[in-house]
Amino acid sequence: MQVEFSFLWAYMDKPPFEYPSKEVFAELLKTVQHSELVARYLLTKEMPFVFKEKKKGYEFLIGHIAKSLEIKADAITLIGSGRIGFSLDPFKFGVPFSKRSDLDFAIVDSDLFDTAWLELVGLGSRFARLETDVQRWVKEHRTNNVYWGYMEPENLRNAVSAYRVWFPLFAGLVQYTSFAEGGISGRLYRTWEHTRSHQLYSLASIRRTLS
C-alpha cells in the first residue's frame, strides 16, 4: 500500500532536512508515492547533498550557468548522485557519490529546447556530413531523448547551435569543483513536467530492480 507522503509531512514536526540513505530510499520506493519522493528529494529547493557544506559554491555555479545561457537561475537544479548522495542509475543504484563522480545539472528552458529541436528536424542532408558518433547521438535523441523532453547538447555538437555555448560553459566549470573529478554536464529539458516525468521513470526502473 502506498502512502501519501505529503499528508504525513503536513502533520509532523519537521526535523532539519536530510537526504535518506540508499537503504532508506529503497524502502521508500516500495511504500511511498514516487511523485512525493521526486518532490521531496529530487526536484527540491533544498541544498543538494554534495553542496550541503558549500552553499555559496552552489549558488555561484547556478548563477554562472544562468548568466551564460541567459536564463533565470530558478530554471536550473542539480540532479543525479550529486543531488541525493548516491546513484539513481537503475544499474548502479546506491553507489555513493565520490570524488570520481560527476555533477549533472538540469536546465529547463522551452526556448532553448525548441530551437535545438527544430535544428535537429531541419538537418536534412547535413546529417550525412556529421561525425559518426554525432549521427548516433542524433538518432538517440530522435528515438528516446526528445520523447522524454530532454536533450544533451554536448553530445550533439555541431548538429545544434546551443553546443557553441554549452560545451565551453560546462567544461569550464570543472575549475570550481575539485570534489567532482568526473566532470560537469547539463541536460536540457523542455519543461519542469518533462523533468519530473523523467525522474519518475528512473524511480520506476529502480523499483523494478528491487523486486
PDB file of C-alpha atoms in Angstrom:
ATOM      1  CA  MET A   1       0.000   0.000   0.000  1.00  0.00           C
ATOM      2  CA  GLN A   2       1.397   3.387  -0.997  1.00  0.00           C
ATOM      3  CA  VAL A   3       1.291   6.258   1.469  1.00  0.00           C
ATOM      4  CA  GLU A   4       0.648   9.913   0.657  1.00  0.00           C
ATOM      5  CA  PHE A   5       3.976  11.370   1.797  1.00  0.00           C
ATOM      6  CA  SER A   6       2.778  14.989   1.702  1.00  0.00           C
ATOM      7  CA  PHE A   7      -0.100  14.109   4.061  1.00  0.00           C
ATOM      8  CA  LEU A   8       2.319  12.638   6.590  1.00  0.00           C
ATOM      9  CA  TRP A   9       4.640  15.636   6.474  1.00  0.00           C
ATOM     10  CA  ALA A  10       1.777  18.069   6.937  1.00  0.00           C
ATOM     11  CA  TYR A  11       1.032  16.625  10.386  1.00  0.00           C
ATOM     12  CA  MET A  12       4.553  16.079  11.668  1.00  0.00           C
ATOM     13  CA  ASP A  13       7.057  18.348  13.343  1.00  0.00           C
ATOM     14  CA  LYS A  14       9.588  18.550  10.535  1.00  0.00           C
ATOM     15  CA  PRO A  15      13.171  17.858  11.599  1.00  0.00           C
ATOM     16  CA  PRO A  16      16.112  19.506   9.821  1.00  0.00           C
ATOM     17  CA  PHE A  17      16.173  18.340   6.216  1.00  0.00           C
ATOM     18  CA  GLU A  18      18.333  15.316   5.490  1.00  0.00           C
ATOM     19  CA  TYR A  19      18.627  13.129   2.427  1.00  0.00           C
ATOM     20  CA  PRO A  20      17.875   9.444   3.064  1.00  0.00           C
ATOM     21  CA  SER A  21      20.461   6.689   2.909  1.00  0.00           C
ATOM     22  CA  LYS A  22      20.275   4.346  -0.066  1.00  0.00           C
ATOM     23  CA  GLU A  23      18.748   1.676   2.197  1.00  0.00           C
ATOM     24  CA  VAL A  24      16.022   4.002   3.445  1.00  0.00           C
ATOM     25  CA  PHE A  25      15.350   5.293  -0.069  1.00  0.00           C
ATOM     26  CA  ALA A  26      14.999   1.737  -1.351  1.00  0.00           C
ATOM     27  CA  GLU A  27      12.296   1.122   1.254  1.00  0.00           C
ATOM     28  CA  LEU A  28      10.584   4.405   0.452  1.00  0.00           C
ATOM     29  CA  LEU A  29      10.415   3.364  -3.195  1.00  0.00           C
ATOM     30  CA  LYS A  30       8.284   0.406  -2.106  1.00  0.00           C
ATOM     31  CA  THR A  31       5.930   2.281   0.224  1.00  0.00           C
ATOM     32  CA  VAL A  32       5.681   5.935  -0.804  1.00  0.00           C
ATOM     33  CA  GLN A  33       4.218   7.580  -3.886  1.00  0.00           C
ATOM     34  CA  HIS A  34       7.106   8.192  -6.282  1.00  0.00           C
ATOM     35  CA  SER A  35       5.776  11.634  -7.104  1.00  0.00           C
ATOM     36  CA  GLU A  36       6.254  12.524  -3.426  1.00  0.00           C
ATOM     37  CA  LEU A  37       9.859  11.272  -3.479  1.00  0.00           C
ATOM     38  CA  VAL A  38      10.623  13.367  -6.556  1.00  0.00           C
ATOM     39  CA  ALA A  39       9.156  16.481  -4.942  1.00  0.00           C
ATOM     40  CA  ARG A  40      10.788  15.881  -1.576  1.00  0.00           C
ATOM     41  CA  TYR A  41      14.266  14.712  -2.577  1.00  0.00           C
ATOM     42  CA  LEU A  42      14.998  15.109  -6.296  1.00  0.00           C
ATOM     43  CA  LEU A  43      13.393  18.321  -7.539  1.00  0.00           C
ATOM     44  CA  THR A  44      13.538  20.143  -4.236  1.00  0.00           C
ATOM     45  CA  LYS A  45      14.686  23.624  -3.298  1.00  0.00           C
ATOM     46  CA  GLU A  46      16.844  22.124  -0.544  1.00  0.00           C
ATOM     47  CA  MET A  47      20.604  22.321  -0.939  1.00  0.00           C
ATOM     48  CA  PRO A  48      21.968  19.300  -2.877  1.00  0.00           C
ATOM     49  CA  PHE A  49      23.747  16.632  -0.845  1.00  0.00           C
ATOM     50  CA  VAL A  50      27.167  17.357  -2.305  1.00  0.00           C
ATOM     51  CA  PHE A  51      26.811  21.103  -1.634  1.00  0.00           C
ATOM     52  CA  LYS A  52      25.384  20.928   1.885  1.00  0.00           C
ATOM     53  CA  GLU A  53      28.597  22.468   3.225  1.00  0.00           C
ATOM     54  CA  LYS A  54      29.218  24.542   0.090  1.00  0.00           C
ATOM     55  CA  LYS A  55      26.071  26.651  -0.287  1.00  0.00           C
ATOM     56  CA  LYS A  56      27.853  29.670  -1.755  1.00  0.00           C
ATOM     57  CA  GLY A  57      29.641  27.439  -4.234  1.00  0.00           C
ATOM     58  CA  TYR A  58      26.344  26.016  -5.453  1.00  0.00           C
ATOM     59  CA  GLU A  59      24.790  29.454  -5.754  1.00  0.00           C
ATOM     60  CA  PHE A  60      27.825  30.627  -7.726  1.00  0.00           C
ATOM     61  CA  LEU A  61      27.558  27.728 -10.190  1.00  0.00           C
ATOM     62  CA  ILE A  62      23.826  28.270 -10.669  1.00  0.00           C
ATOM     63  CA  GLY A  63      24.357  31.987 -11.228  1.00  0.00           C
ATOM     64  CA  HIS A  64      27.203  31.409 -13.658  1.00  0.00           C
ATOM     65  CA  ILE A  65      25.189  28.907 -15.718  1.00  0.00           C
ATOM     66  CA  ALA A  66      22.149  31.202 -15.741  1.00  0.00           C
ATOM     67  CA  LYS A  67      24.164  34.196 -16.906  1.00  0.00           C
ATOM     68  CA  SER A  68      25.958  32.213 -19.607  1.00  0.00           C
ATOM     69  CA  LEU A  69      22.732  30.736 -21.021  1.00  0.00           C
ATOM     70  CA  GLU A  70      20.738  33.945 -20.451  1.00  0.00           C
ATOM     71  CA  ILE A  71      18.057  32.198 -18.420  1.00  0.00           C
ATOM     72  CA  LYS A  72      16.731  32.548 -14.878  1.00  0.00           C
ATOM     73  CA  ALA A  73      18.532  30.860 -12.000  1.00  0.00           C
ATOM     74  CA  ASP A  74      15.355  29.045 -10.936  1.00  0.00           C
ATOM     75  CA  ALA A  75      15.422  27.182 -14.265  1.00  0.00           C
ATOM     76  CA  ILE A  76      18.473  25.218 -13.080  1.00  0.00           C
ATOM     77  CA  THR A  77      18.919  22.474 -10.496  1.00  0.00           C
ATOM     78  CA  LEU A  78      21.334  19.671  -9.702  1.00  0.00           C
ATOM     79  CA  ILE A  79      20.099  16.130 -10.303  1.00  0.00           C
ATOM     80  CA  GLY A  80      21.625  12.655 -10.022  1.00  0.00           C
ATOM     81  CA  SER A  81      24.008  11.422  -7.324  1.00  0.00           C
ATOM     82  CA  GLY A  82      25.175  14.942  -6.511  1.00  0.00           C
ATOM     83  CA  ARG A  83      21.601  15.790  -5.528  1.00  0.00           C
ATOM     84  CA  ILE A  84      20.810  12.880  -3.223  1.00  0.00           C
ATOM     85  CA  GLY A  85      24.229  11.408  -2.407  1.00  0.00           C
ATOM     86  CA  PHE A  86      24.118   8.155  -4.377  1.00  0.00           C
ATOM     87  CA  SER A  87      23.469   6.972  -7.921  1.00  0.00           C
ATOM     88  CA  LEU A  88      19.913   6.724  -9.233  1.00  0.00           C
ATOM     89  CA  ASP A  89      21.003   4.792 -12.294  1.00  0.00           C
ATOM     90  CA  PRO A  90      18.992   1.537 -12.137  1.00  0.00           C
ATOM     91  CA  PHE A  91      22.152  -0.426 -12.949  1.00  0.00           C
ATOM     92  CA  LYS A  92      24.282   1.380 -10.342  1.00  0.00           C
ATOM     93  CA  PHE A  93      21.651   2.242  -7.764  1.00  0.00           C
ATOM     94  CA  GLY A  94      23.078   3.204  -4.411  1.00  0.00           C
ATOM     95  CA  VAL A  95      26.696   3.729  -5.459  1.00  0.00           C
ATOM     96  CA  PRO A  96      27.783   6.624  -3.213  1.00  0.00           C
ATOM     97  CA  PHE A  97      28.802   9.982  -4.629  1.00  0.00           C
ATOM     98  CA  SER A  98      32.588  10.214  -4.565  1.00  0.00           C
ATOM     99  CA  LYS A  99      35.386  12.410  -5.830  1.00  0.00           C
ATOM    100  CA  ARG A 100      35.313  10.407  -9.074  1.00  0.00           C
ATOM    101  CA  SER A 101      31.625  11.194  -9.643  1.00  0.00           C
ATOM    102  CA  ASP A 102      30.256  13.819 -11.995  1.00  0.00           C
ATOM    103  CA  LEU A 103      27.718  16.599 -11.468  1.00  0.00           C
ATOM    104  CA  ASP A 104      24.572  16.621 -13.585  1.00  0.00           C
ATOM    105  CA  PHE A 105      22.542  19.799 -13.946  1.00  0.00           C
ATOM    106  CA  ALA A 106      19.012  20.004 -15.316  1.00  0.00           C
ATOM    107  CA  ILE A 107      18.450  23.131 -17.403  1.00  0.00           C
ATOM    108  CA  VAL A 108      14.765  23.806 -18.011  1.00  0.00           C
ATOM    109  CA  ASP A 109      14.003  26.170 -20.877  1.00  0.00           C
ATOM    110  CA  SER A 110      11.474  25.623 -23.639  1.00  0.00           C
ATOM    111  CA  ASP A 111      13.008  28.250 -25.957  1.00  0.00           C
ATOM    112  CA  LEU A 112      16.467  26.642 -25.901  1.00  0.00           C
ATOM    113  CA  PHE A 113      14.928  23.203 -26.285  1.00  0.00           C
ATOM    114  CA  ASP A 114      12.638  24.125 -29.169  1.00  0.00           C
ATOM    115  CA  THR A 115      15.453  25.873 -31.053  1.00  0.00           C
ATOM    116  CA  ALA A 116      17.644  22.772 -30.799  1.00  0.00           C
ATOM    117  CA  TRP A 117      14.700  20.513 -31.648  1.00  0.00           C
ATOM    118  CA  LEU A 118      13.948  22.403 -34.848  1.00  0.00           C
ATOM    119  CA  GLU A 119      17.639  22.309 -35.766  1.00  0.00           C
ATOM    120  CA  LEU A 120      17.581  18.514 -35.468  1.00  0.00           C
ATOM    121  CA  VAL A 121      14.402  18.304 -37.526  1.00  0.00           C
ATOM    122  CA  GLY A 122      15.964  20.517 -40.179  1.00  0.00           C
ATOM    123  CA  LEU A 123      19.291  18.702 -40.501  1.00  0.00           C
ATOM    124  CA  GLY A 124      18.360  17.195 -43.860  1.00  0.00           C
ATOM    125  CA  SER A 125      21.416  16.335 -45.967  1.00  0.00           C
ATOM    126  CA  ARG A 126      23.710  17.788 -43.264  1.00  0.00           C
ATOM    127  CA  PHE A 127      23.122  14.617 -41.247  1.00  0.00           C
ATOM    128  CA  ALA A 128      25.342  12.603 -43.624  1.00  0.00           C
ATOM    129  CA  ARG A 129      28.211  15.032 -43.037  1.00  0.00           C
ATOM    130  CA  LEU A 130      28.120  14.749 -39.248  1.00  0.00           C
ATOM    131  CA  GLU A 131      30.735  12.639 -37.481  1.00  0.00           C
ATOM    132  CA  THR A 132      29.668   9.044 -36.874  1.00  0.00           C
ATOM    133  CA  ASP A 133      29.262   9.402 -33.116  1.00  0.00           C
ATOM    134  CA  VAL A 134      27.214  12.588 -33.557  1.00  0.00           C
ATOM    135  CA  GLN A 135      24.949  10.773 -36.013  1.00  0.00           C
ATOM    136  CA  ARG A 136      24.446   8.108 -33.355  1.00  0.00           C
ATOM    137  CA  TRP A 137      23.520  10.742 -30.771  1.00  0.00           C
ATOM    138  CA  VAL A 138      21.096  12.417 -33.188  1.00  0.00           C
ATOM    139  CA  LYS A 139      19.378   9.051 -33.696  1.00  0.00           C
ATOM    140  CA  GLU A 140      19.296   8.518 -29.918  1.00  0.00           C
ATOM    141  CA  HIS A 141      17.617  11.895 -29.479  1.00  0.00           C
ATOM    142  CA  ARG A 142      15.084  11.147 -32.195  1.00  0.00           C
ATOM    143  CA  THR A 143      14.101   7.781 -30.723  1.00  0.00           C
ATOM    144  CA  ASN A 144      14.436   8.391 -26.961  1.00  0.00           C
ATOM    145  CA  ASN A 145      15.653  11.689 -25.540  1.00  0.00           C
ATOM    146  CA  VAL A 146      13.236  14.033 -27.288  1.00  0.00           C
ATOM    147  CA  TYR A 147      10.418  11.637 -26.369  1.00  0.00           C
ATOM    148  CA  TRP A 148      11.245  12.289 -22.710  1.00  0.00           C
ATOM    149  CA  GLY A 149      11.585  16.004 -23.337  1.00  0.00           C
ATOM    150  CA  TYR A 150      15.335  16.434 -22.916  1.00  0.00           C
ATOM    151  CA  MET A 151      18.488  16.921 -24.968  1.00  0.00           C
ATOM    152  CA  GLU A 152      22.234  16.681 -24.366  1.00  0.00           C
ATOM    153  CA  PRO A 153      23.789  19.464 -26.475  1.00  0.00           C
ATOM    154  CA  GLU A 154      27.362  18.454 -25.607  1.00  0.00           C
ATOM    155  CA  ASN A 155      26.794  15.146 -27.449  1.00  0.00           C
ATOM    156  CA  LEU A 156      25.005  16.718 -30.415  1.00  0.00           C
ATOM    157  CA  ARG A 157      27.918  19.059 -31.079  1.00  0.00           C
ATOM    158  CA  ASN A 158      27.642  20.832 -34.449  1.00  0.00           C
ATOM    159  CA  ALA A 159      24.148  19.454 -35.028  1.00  0.00           C
ATOM    160  CA  VAL A 160      22.757  22.183 -32.742  1.00  0.00           C
ATOM    161  CA  SER A 161      23.855  25.787 -32.264  1.00  0.00           C
ATOM    162  CA  ALA A 162      23.499  25.564 -28.449  1.00  0.00           C
ATOM    163  CA  TYR A 163      26.672  23.461 -28.382  1.00  0.00           C
ATOM    164  CA  ARG A 164      28.809  26.529 -29.061  1.00  0.00           C
ATOM    165  CA  VAL A 165      27.900  27.909 -25.626  1.00  0.00           C
ATOM    166  CA  TRP A 166      27.091  24.643 -23.868  1.00  0.00           C
ATOM    167  CA  PHE A 167      30.418  22.840 -24.233  1.00  0.00           C
ATOM    168  CA  PRO A 168      32.797  25.599 -23.090  1.00  0.00           C
ATOM    169  CA  LEU A 169      30.398  26.525 -20.280  1.00  0.00           C
ATOM    170  CA  PHE A 170      30.222  23.119 -18.624  1.00  0.00           C
ATOM    171  CA  ALA A 171      33.807  22.152 -19.474  1.00  0.00           C
ATOM    172  CA  GLY A 172      34.961  25.353 -17.775  1.00  0.00           C
ATOM    173  CA  LEU A 173      33.045  24.693 -14.563  1.00  0.00           C
ATOM    174  CA  VAL A 174      35.412  21.912 -13.502  1.00  0.00           C
ATOM    175  CA  GLN A 175      37.857  24.527 -12.219  1.00  0.00           C
ATOM    176  CA  TYR A 176      35.375  25.240  -9.411  1.00  0.00           C
ATOM    177  CA  THR A 177      34.583  21.649  -8.457  1.00  0.00           C
ATOM    178  CA  SER A 178      37.713  19.751  -7.466  1.00  0.00           C
ATOM    179  CA  PHE A 179      35.483  17.482  -5.341  1.00  0.00           C
ATOM    180  CA  ALA A 180      33.847  16.072  -8.502  1.00  0.00           C
ATOM    181  CA  GLU A 181      36.546  14.875 -10.871  1.00  0.00           C
ATOM    182  CA  GLY A 182      34.074  13.171 -13.200  1.00  0.00           C
ATOM    183  CA  GLY A 183      33.197  16.484 -14.807  1.00  0.00           C
ATOM    184  CA  ILE A 184      30.035  18.553 -15.096  1.00  0.00           C
ATOM    185  CA  SER A 185      27.265  18.148 -17.633  1.00  0.00           C
ATOM    186  CA  GLY A 186      23.985  19.845 -18.411  1.00  0.00           C
ATOM    187  CA  ARG A 187      20.825  18.166 -19.619  1.00  0.00           C
ATOM    188  CA  LEU A 188      18.356  20.481 -21.372  1.00  0.00           C
ATOM    189  CA  TYR A 189      14.690  19.810 -20.515  1.00  0.00           C
ATOM    190  CA  ARG A 190      11.747  21.438 -22.245  1.00  0.00           C
ATOM    191  CA  THR A 191       9.593  21.911 -19.111  1.00  0.00           C
ATOM    192  CA  TRP A 192       9.631  21.039 -15.419  1.00  0.00           C
ATOM    193  CA  GLU A 193       6.928  18.489 -16.102  1.00  0.00           C
ATOM    194  CA  HIS A 194       9.249  16.724 -18.546  1.00  0.00           C
ATOM    195  CA  THR A 195      11.963  16.810 -15.890  1.00  0.00           C
ATOM    196  CA  ARG A 196       9.595  15.373 -13.308  1.00  0.00           C
ATOM    197  CA  SER A 197       8.364  12.643 -15.670  1.00  0.00           C
ATOM    198  CA  HIS A 198      11.912  11.561 -16.447  1.00  0.00           C
ATOM    199  CA  GLN A 199      12.749  11.360 -12.740  1.00  0.00           C
ATOM    200  CA  LEU A 200       9.620   9.263 -12.165  1.00  0.00           C
ATOM    201  CA  TYR A 201      10.675   6.930 -14.966  1.00  0.00           C
ATOM    202  CA  SER A 202      14.079   6.463 -13.299  1.00  0.00           C
ATOM    203  CA  LEU A 203      12.477   5.661  -9.938  1.00  0.00           C
ATOM    204  CA  ALA A 204      10.108   3.151 -11.541  1.00  0.00           C
ATOM    205  CA  SER A 205      13.096   1.474 -13.198  1.00  0.00           C
ATOM    206  CA  ILE A 206      14.944   1.276  -9.880  1.00  0.00           C
ATOM    207  CA  ARG A 207      11.846  -0.109  -8.162  1.00  0.00           C
ATOM    208  CA  ARG A 208      11.675  -2.948 -10.688  1.00  0.00           C
ATOM    209  CA  THR A 209      15.299  -3.901  -9.955  1.00  0.00           C
ATOM    210  CA  LEU A 210      14.471  -4.102  -6.240  1.00  0.00           C
ATOM    211  CA  SER A 211      11.627  -6.568  -6.723  1.00  0.00           C
TER     212      SER A 211
END
